[in-house]
mmCIF file of C-alpha atoms in Angstrom:
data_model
loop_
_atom_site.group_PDB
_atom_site.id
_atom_site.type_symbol
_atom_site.label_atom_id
_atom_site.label_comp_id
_atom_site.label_asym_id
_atom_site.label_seq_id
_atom_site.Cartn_x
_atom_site.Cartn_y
_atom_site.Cartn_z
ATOM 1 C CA UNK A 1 73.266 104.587 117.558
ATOM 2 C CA UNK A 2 76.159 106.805 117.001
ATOM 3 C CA UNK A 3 78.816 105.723 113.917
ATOM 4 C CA UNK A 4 82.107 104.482 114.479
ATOM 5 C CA UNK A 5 84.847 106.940 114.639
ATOM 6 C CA UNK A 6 87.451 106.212 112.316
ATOM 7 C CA UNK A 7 89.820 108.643 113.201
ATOM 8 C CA UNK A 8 92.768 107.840 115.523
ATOM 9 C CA UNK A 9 95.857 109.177 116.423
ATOM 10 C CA UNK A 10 97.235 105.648 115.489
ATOM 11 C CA UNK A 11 97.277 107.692 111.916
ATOM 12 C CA UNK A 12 99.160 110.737 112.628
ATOM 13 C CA UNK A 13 102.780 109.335 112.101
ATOM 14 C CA UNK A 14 104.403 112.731 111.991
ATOM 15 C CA UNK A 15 104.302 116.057 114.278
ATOM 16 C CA UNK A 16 102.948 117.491 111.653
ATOM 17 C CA UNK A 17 99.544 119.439 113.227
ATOM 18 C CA UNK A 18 96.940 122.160 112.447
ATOM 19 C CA UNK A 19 94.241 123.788 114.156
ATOM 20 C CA UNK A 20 90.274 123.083 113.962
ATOM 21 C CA UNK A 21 90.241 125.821 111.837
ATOM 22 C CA UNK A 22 92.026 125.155 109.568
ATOM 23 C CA UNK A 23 90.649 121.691 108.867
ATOM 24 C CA UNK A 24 86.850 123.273 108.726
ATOM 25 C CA UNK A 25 88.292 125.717 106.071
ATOM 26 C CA UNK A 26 89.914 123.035 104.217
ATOM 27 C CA UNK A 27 86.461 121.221 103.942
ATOM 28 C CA UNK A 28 84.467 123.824 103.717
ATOM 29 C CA UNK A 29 82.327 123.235 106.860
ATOM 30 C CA UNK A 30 81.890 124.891 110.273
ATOM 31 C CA UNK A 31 84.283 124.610 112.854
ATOM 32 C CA UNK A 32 81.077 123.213 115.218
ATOM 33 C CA UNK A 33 80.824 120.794 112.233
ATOM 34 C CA UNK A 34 84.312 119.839 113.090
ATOM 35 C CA UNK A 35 84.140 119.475 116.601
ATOM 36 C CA UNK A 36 81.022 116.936 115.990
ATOM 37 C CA UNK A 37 83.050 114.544 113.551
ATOM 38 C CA UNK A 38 86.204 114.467 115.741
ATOM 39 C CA UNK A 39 84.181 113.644 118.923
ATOM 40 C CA UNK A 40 81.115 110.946 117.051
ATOM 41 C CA UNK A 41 78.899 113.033 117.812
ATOM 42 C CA UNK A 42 75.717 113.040 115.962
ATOM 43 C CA UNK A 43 73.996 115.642 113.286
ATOM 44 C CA UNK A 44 76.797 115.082 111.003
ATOM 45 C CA UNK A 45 75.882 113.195 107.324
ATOM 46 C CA UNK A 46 78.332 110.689 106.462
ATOM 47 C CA UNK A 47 79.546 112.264 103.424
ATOM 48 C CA UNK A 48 81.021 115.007 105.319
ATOM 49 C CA UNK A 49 82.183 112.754 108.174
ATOM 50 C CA UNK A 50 84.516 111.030 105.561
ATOM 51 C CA UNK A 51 85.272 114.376 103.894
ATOM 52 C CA UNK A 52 86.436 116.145 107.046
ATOM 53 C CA UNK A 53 88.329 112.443 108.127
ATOM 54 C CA UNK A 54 90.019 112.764 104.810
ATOM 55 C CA UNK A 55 91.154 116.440 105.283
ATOM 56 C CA UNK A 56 92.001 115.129 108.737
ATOM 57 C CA UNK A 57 94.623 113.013 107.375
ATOM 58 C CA UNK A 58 95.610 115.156 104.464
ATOM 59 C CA UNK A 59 96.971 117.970 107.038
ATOM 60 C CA UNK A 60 97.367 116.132 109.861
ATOM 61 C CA UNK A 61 95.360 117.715 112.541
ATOM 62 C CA UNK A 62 95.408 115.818 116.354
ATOM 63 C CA UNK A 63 92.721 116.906 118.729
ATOM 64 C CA UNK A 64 93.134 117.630 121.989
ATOM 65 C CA UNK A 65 91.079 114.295 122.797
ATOM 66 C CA UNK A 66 94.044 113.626 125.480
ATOM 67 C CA UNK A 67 93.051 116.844 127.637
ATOM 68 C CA UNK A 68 90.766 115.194 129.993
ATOM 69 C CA UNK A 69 92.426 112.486 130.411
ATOM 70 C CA UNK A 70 95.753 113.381 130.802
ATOM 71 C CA UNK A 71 93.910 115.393 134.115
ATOM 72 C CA UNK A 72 93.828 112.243 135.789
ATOM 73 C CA UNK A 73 97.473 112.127 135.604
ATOM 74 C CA UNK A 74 97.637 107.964 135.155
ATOM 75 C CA UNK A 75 101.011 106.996 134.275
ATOM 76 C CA UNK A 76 100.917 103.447 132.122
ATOM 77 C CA UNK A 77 103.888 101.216 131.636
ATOM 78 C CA UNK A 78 104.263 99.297 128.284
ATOM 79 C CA UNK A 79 107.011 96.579 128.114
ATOM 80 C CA UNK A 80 108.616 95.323 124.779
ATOM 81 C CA UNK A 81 110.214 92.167 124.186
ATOM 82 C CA UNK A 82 112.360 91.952 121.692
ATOM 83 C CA UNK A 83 115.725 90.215 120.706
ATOM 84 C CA UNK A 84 119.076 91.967 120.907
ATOM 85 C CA UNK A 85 120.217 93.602 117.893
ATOM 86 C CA UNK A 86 124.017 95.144 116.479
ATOM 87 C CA UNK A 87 123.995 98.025 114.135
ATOM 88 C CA UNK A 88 122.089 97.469 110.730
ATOM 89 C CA UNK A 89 120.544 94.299 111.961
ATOM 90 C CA UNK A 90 116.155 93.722 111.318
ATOM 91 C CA UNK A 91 115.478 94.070 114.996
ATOM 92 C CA UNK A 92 116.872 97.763 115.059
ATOM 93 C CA UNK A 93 114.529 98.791 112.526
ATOM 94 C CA UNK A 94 111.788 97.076 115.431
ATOM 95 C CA UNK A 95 113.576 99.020 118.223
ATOM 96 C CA UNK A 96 113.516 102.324 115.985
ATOM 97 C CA UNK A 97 109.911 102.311 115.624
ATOM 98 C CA UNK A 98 109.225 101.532 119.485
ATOM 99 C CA UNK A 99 111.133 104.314 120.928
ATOM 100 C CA UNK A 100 109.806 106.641 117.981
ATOM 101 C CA UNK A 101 106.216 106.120 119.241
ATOM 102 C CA UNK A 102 106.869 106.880 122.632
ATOM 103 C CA UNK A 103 109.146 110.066 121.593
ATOM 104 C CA UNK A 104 105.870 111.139 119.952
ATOM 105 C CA UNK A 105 103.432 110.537 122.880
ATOM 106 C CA UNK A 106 105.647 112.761 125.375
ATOM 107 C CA UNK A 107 103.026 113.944 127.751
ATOM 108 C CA UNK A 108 100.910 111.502 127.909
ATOM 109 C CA UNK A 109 102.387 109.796 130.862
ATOM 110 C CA UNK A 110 103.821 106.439 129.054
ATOM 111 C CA UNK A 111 106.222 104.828 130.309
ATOM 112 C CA UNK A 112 108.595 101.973 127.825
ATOM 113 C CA UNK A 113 110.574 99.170 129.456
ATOM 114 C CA UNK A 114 112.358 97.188 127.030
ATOM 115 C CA UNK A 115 113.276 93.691 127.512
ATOM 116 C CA UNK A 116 115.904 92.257 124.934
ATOM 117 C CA UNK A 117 116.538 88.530 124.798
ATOM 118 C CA UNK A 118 118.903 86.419 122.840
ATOM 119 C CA UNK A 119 116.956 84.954 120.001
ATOM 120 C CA UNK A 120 118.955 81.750 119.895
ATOM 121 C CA UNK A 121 118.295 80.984 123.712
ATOM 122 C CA UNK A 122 115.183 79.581 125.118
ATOM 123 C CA UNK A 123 116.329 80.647 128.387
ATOM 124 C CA UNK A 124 117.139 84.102 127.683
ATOM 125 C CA UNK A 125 113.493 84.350 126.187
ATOM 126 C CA UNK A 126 112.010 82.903 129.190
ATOM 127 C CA UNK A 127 114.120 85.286 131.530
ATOM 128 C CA UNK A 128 112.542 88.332 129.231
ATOM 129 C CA UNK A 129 109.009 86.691 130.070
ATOM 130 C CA UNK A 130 109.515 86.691 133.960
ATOM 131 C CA UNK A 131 110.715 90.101 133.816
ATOM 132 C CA UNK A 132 108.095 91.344 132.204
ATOM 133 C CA UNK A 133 104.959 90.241 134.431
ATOM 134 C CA UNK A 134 107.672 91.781 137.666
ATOM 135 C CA UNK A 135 107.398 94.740 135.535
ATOM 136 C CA UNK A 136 103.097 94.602 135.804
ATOM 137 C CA UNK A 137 102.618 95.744 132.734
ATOM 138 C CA UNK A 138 99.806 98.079 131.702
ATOM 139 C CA UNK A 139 100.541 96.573 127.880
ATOM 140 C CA UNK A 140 103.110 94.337 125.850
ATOM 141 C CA UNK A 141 104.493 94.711 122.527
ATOM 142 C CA UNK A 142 106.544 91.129 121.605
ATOM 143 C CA UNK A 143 107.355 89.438 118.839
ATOM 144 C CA UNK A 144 106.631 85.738 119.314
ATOM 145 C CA UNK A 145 110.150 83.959 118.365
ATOM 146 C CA UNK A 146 109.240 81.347 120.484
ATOM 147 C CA UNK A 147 105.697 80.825 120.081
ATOM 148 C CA UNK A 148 105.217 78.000 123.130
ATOM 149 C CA UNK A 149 105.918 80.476 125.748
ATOM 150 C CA UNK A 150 104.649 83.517 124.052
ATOM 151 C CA UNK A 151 101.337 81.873 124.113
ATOM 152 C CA UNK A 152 101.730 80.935 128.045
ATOM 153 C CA UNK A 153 102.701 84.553 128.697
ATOM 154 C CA UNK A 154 100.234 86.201 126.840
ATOM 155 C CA UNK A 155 97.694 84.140 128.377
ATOM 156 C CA UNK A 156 98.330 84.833 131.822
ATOM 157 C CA UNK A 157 98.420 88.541 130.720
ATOM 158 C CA UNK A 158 95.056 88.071 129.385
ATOM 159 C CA UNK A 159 93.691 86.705 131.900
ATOM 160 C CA UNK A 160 94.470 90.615 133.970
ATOM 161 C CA UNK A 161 93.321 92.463 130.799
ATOM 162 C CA UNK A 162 96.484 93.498 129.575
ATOM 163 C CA UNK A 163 96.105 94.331 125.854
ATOM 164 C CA UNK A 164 99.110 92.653 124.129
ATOM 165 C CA UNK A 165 100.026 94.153 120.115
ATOM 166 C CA UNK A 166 102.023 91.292 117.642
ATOM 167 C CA UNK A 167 104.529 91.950 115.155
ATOM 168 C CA UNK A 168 105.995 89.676 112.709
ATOM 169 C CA UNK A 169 104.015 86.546 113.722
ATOM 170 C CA UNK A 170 101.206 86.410 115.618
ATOM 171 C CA UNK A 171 100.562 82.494 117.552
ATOM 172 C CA UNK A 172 96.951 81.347 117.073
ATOM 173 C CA UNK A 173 94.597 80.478 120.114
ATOM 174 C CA UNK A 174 95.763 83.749 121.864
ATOM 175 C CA UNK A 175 93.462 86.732 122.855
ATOM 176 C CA UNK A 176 95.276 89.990 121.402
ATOM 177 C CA UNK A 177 94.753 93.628 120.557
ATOM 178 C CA UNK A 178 96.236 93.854 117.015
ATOM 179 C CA UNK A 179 98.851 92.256 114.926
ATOM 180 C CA UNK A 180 101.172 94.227 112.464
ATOM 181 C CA UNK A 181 103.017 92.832 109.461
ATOM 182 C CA UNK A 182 103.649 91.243 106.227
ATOM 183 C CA UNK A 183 100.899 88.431 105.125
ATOM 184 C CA UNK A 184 103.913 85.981 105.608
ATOM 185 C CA UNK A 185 102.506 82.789 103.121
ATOM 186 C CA UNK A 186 101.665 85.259 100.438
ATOM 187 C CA UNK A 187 104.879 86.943 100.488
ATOM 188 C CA UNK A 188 107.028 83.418 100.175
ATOM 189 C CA UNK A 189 104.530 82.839 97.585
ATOM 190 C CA UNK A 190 105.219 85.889 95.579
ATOM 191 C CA UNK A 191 108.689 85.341 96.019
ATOM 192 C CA UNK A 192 108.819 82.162 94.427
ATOM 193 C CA UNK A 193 107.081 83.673 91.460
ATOM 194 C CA UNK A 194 109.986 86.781 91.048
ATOM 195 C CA UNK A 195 112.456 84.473 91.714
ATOM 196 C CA UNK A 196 111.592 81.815 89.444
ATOM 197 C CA UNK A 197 107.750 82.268 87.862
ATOM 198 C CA UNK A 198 106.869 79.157 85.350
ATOM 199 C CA UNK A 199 110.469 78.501 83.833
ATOM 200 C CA UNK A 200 110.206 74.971 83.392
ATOM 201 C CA UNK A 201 114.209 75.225 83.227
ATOM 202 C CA UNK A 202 114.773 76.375 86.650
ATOM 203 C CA UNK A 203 115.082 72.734 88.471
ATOM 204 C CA UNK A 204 116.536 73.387 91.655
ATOM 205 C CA UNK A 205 116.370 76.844 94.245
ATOM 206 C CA UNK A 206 118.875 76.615 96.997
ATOM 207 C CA UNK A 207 117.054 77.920 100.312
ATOM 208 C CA UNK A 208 119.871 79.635 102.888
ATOM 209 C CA UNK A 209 118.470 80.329 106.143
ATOM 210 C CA UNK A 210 119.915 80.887 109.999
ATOM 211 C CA UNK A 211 121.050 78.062 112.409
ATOM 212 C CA UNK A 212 119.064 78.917 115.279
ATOM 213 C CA UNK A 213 120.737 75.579 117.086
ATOM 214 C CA UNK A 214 118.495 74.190 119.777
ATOM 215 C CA UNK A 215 115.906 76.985 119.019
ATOM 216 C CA UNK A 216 112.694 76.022 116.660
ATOM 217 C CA UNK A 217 112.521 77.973 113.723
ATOM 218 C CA UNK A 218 110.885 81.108 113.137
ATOM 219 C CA UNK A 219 107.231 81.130 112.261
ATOM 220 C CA UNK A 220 107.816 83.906 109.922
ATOM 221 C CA UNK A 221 110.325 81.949 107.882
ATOM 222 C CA UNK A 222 108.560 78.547 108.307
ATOM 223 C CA UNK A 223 105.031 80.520 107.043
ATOM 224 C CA UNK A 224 107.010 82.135 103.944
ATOM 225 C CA UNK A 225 108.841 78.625 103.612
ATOM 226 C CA UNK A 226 105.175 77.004 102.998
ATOM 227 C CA UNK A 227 104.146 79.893 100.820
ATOM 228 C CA UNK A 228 107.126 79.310 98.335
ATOM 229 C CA UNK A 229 106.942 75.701 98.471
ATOM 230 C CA UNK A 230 102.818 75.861 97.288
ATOM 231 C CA UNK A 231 103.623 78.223 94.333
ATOM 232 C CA UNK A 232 105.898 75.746 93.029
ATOM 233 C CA UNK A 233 103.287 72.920 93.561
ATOM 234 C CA UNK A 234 101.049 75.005 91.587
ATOM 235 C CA UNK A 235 102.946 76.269 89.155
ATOM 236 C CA UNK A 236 105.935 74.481 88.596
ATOM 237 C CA UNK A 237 106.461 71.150 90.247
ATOM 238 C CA UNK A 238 109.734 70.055 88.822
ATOM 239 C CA UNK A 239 111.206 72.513 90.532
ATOM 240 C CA UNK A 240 112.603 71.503 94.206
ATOM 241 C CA UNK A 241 113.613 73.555 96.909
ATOM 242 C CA UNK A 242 117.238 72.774 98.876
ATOM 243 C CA UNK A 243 117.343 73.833 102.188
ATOM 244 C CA UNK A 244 120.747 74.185 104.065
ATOM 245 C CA UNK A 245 121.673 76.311 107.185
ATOM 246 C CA UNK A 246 124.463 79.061 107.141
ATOM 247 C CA UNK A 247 125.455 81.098 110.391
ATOM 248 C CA UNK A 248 124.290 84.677 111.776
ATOM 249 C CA UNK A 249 127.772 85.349 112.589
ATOM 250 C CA UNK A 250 130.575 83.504 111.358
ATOM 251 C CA UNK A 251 131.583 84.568 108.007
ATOM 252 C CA UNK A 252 134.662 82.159 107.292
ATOM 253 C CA UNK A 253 131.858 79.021 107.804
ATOM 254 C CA UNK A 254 129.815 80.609 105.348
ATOM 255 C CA UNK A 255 131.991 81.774 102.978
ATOM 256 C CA UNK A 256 132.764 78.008 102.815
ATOM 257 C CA UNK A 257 129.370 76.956 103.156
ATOM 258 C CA UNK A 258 128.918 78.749 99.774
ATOM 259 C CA UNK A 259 131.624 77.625 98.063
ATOM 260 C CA UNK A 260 131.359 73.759 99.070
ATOM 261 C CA UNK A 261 127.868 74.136 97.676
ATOM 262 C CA UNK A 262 128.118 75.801 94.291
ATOM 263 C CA UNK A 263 130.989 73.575 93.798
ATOM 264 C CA UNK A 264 128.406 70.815 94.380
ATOM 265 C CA UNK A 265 125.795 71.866 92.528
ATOM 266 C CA UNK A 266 127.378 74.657 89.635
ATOM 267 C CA UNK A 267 123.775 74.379 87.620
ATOM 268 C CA UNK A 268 122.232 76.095 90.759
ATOM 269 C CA UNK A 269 121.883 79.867 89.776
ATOM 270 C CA UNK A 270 118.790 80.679 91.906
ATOM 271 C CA UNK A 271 119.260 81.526 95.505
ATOM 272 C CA UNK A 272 116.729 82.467 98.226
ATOM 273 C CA UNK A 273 116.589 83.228 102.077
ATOM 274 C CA UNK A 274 113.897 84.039 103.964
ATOM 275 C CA UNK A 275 114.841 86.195 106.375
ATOM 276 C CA UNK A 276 116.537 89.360 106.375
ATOM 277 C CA UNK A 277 120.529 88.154 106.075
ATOM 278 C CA UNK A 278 120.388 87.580 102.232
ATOM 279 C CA UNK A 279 123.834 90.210 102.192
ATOM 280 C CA UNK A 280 125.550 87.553 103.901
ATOM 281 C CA UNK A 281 124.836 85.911 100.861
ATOM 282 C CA UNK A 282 125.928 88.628 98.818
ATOM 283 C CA UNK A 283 128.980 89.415 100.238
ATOM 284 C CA UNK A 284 130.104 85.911 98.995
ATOM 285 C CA UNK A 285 129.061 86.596 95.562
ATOM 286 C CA UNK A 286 130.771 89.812 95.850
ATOM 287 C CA UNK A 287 134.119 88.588 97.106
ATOM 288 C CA UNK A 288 133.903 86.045 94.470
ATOM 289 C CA UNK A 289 133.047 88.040 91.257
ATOM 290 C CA UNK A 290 129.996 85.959 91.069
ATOM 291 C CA UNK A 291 127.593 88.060 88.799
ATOM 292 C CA UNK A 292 125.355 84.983 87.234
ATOM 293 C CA UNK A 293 122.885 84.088 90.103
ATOM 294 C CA UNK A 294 119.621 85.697 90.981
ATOM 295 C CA UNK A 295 119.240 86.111 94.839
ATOM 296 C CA UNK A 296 116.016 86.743 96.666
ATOM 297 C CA UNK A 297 115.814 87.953 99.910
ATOM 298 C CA UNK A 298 113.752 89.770 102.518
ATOM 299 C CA UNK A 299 113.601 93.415 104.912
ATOM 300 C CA UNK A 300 115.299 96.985 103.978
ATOM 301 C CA UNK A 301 118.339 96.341 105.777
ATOM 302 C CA UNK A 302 120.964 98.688 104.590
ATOM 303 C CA UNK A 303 123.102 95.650 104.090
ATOM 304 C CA UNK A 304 120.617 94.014 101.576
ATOM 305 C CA UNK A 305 120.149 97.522 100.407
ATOM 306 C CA UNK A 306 123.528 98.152 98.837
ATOM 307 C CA UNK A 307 123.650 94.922 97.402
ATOM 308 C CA UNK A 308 120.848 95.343 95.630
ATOM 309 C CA UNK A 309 122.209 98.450 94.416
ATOM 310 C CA UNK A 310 125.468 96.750 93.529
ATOM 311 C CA UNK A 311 123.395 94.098 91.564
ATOM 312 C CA UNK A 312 124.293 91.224 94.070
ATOM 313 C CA UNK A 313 120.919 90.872 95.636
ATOM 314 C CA UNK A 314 118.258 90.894 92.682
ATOM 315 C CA UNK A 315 115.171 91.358 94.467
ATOM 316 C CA UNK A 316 113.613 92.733 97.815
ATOM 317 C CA UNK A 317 110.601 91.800 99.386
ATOM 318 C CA UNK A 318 109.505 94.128 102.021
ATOM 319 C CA UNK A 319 108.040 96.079 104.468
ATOM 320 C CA UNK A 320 108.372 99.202 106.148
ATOM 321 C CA UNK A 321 109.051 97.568 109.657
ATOM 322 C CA UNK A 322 110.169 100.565 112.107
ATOM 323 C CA UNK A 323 106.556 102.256 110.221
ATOM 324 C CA UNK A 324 104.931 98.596 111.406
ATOM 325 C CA UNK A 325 106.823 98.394 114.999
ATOM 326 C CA UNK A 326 105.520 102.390 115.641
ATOM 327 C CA UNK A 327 102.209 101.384 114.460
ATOM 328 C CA UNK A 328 101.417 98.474 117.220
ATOM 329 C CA UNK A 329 103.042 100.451 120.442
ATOM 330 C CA UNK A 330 100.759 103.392 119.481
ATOM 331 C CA UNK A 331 97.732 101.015 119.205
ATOM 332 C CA UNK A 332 98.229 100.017 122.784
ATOM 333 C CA UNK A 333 98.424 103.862 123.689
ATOM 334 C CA UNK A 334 95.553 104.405 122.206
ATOM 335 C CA UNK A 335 93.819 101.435 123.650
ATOM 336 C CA UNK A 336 95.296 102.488 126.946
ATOM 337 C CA UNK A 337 94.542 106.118 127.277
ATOM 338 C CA UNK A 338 91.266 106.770 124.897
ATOM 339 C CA UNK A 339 90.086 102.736 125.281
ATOM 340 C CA UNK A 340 90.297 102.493 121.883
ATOM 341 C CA UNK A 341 90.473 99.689 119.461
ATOM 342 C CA UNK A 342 92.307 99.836 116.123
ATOM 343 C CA UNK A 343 90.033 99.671 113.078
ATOM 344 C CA UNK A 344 90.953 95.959 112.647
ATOM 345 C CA UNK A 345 92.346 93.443 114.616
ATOM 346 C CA UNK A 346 95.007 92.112 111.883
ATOM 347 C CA UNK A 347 96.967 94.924 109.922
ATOM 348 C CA UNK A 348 98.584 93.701 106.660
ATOM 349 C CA UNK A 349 101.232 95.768 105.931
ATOM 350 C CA UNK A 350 102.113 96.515 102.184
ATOM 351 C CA UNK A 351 104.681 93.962 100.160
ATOM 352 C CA UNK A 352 107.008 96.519 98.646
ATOM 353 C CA UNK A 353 108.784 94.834 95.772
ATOM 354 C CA UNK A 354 112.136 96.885 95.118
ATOM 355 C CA UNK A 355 114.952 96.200 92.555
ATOM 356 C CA UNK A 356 118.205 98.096 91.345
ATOM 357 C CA UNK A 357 115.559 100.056 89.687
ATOM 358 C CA UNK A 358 113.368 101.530 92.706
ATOM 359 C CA UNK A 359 116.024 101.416 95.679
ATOM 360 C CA UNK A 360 117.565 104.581 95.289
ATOM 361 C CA UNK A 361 113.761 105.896 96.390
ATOM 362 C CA UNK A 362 114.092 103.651 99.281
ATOM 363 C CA UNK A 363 117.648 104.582 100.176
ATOM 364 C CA UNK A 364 116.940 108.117 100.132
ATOM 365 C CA UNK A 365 119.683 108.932 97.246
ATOM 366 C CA UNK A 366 122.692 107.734 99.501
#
């Protein structure tokens, strides 16, 4: 029985390539040794299957495993459904990594059809769902706002064996190819422990999240929601959680949102949301010369970004989500063209922790 190949072009992120020969020089083995690790085949001891897999992705050297394949000149269509975005907003950073990993398979006869929906209406979602089985696609990339008929759709894809990749959230019961993102209770639980650890003087945390209306919440906030709420329960249970609603978009209700609150409760200095929109947040403190709270919030945005710069915002907790978005689409390519599972089913992405401290390495030195 042949080992598992480990290698896939999942990993090559860049455009960065080199030749066979250069790889076998860089291990020190024969470019015939080469050859056998890229293709499985046998002959080849393990330590120098993970030593030429290392160099691999060290140097960033993509085979020509497409060659064949791209003879048969199959064209495959992958659909995305995703909500609509403006400028700077979480679901850009999504849309940036889709489009990058079909930029980066040009020539391999993909095509992407992209399906936005309004995340605060059911209907719009639904519309994005009947659009996309019109569309017979050969794969789907969603993220499951609406978790009731994401598990409907994704079993009637299923059921014609089209591969379907998660980010964000995944819904249980559903048959999928891979999942990409943050562990979502261990993240709210972390952030309860930054944002307020064991101090026994810390009574109350004021929770600030979206009005989605007549849509349910997200599962990603609801999952980081339970994760905060068990870290107190562990670790310190006199301290409550208060959960009001603020607005995506109108900043006059929230500016007085804020104030009406604070007013309410003035002993109230520790402030988390769990989604991306804590700068809407901070841009209250800001306009108020409010310097003595410690707000939590969640994604790279370069909103929550420069506040955290600025000092508003205290702490981060993220992930690299256009890196997370690029690395689903290009597991259904793979899966579509080569037939090729990723390594695991569930990919975890790293919880990056950043401060006033670290974000400059984040921002790039802007």
């Amino acid at each position: 029985m042949q080992p598992n190949n480990p290698y896939t072009p999942t990993s090559m992120e860049t455009d960065r390539t080199a030749t066979m020969e250069q790889v076998a020089e860089a291990a020190g083995v024969s470019i015939g040794t080469v050859d056998r690790v890229v293709h499985n085949r046998e002959g080849v001891s393990e330590r120098t299957r993970r030593k030429v897999f290392k160099i691999i992705e060290e140097i960033g050297y993509k085979p020509n495993i497409y060659a064949s394949i791209l003879s048969r000149k199959k064209a495959f269509c992958i659909v995305a459904i995703i909500p609509y975005f403006q400028t700077g907003e979480y679901w850009e950073l999504v849309n940036n990594g889709i489009t990058r990993a079909i930029r980066t398979s040009q020539g391999l006869n993909v095509d992407l059809k992209i399906f936005y929906y309004n995340q605060f209406d059911l209907e719009s979602f639904r519309a994005a769902c009947r659009n996309t089985l019109d569309a017979q696609p050969d794969g789907l990339f969603i993220a499951p706002i609406y978790k009731e008929e994401t598990i409907r759709l994704v079993h009637r894809l299923a059921a014609l064996a089209i591969p379907v990749a998660y980010i964000d959230t995944k819904p249980e019961n559903t048959d999928y190819l891979a999942y990409f993102g943050m562990p979502l209770f261990e993240s709210g639980y972390l952030a309860a422990d930054l944002l307020v650890g064991s101090d026994t003087s810390v009574r109350e945390v004021v929770s600030f999240n979206i009005d989605r209306g007549e849509a349910p919440p997200n599962d990603s906030t609801l999952n980081r929601h339970r994760g905060f709420l068990a870290y107190l329960e562990d670790h310190n249970p006199e301290c409550r959680l208060t959960d009001c609603s603020m607005s995506p978009f109108d900043f006059l209700y929230n500016m007085k949102l804020f104030d009406r609150f604070f007013e309410e409760h003035p002993d109230v200095n520790h402030i988390i949301t769990f989604n991306s929109r804590a700068h809407l947040i901070s841009d209250w403190m800001e306009l108020r010369g409010i310097r003595d709270k410690k707000l939590l919030g969640f994604d790279m945005l370069q909103a929550n970004m420069r506040a955290l710069r600025n000092g508003t915002i205290s702490t981060l907790i993220a992930e690299r989500t256009d890196k997370e978005a690029f690395r689903a689409v290009r597991s259904l390519i793979d899966f579509l063209i080569l037939r090729q599972k990723p390594l695991r089913r569930d990919n975890f992405s790293s919880i990056d922790i950043l401060t006033r401290y670290n974000v400059d390495f984040y921002l790039g030195g802007e």
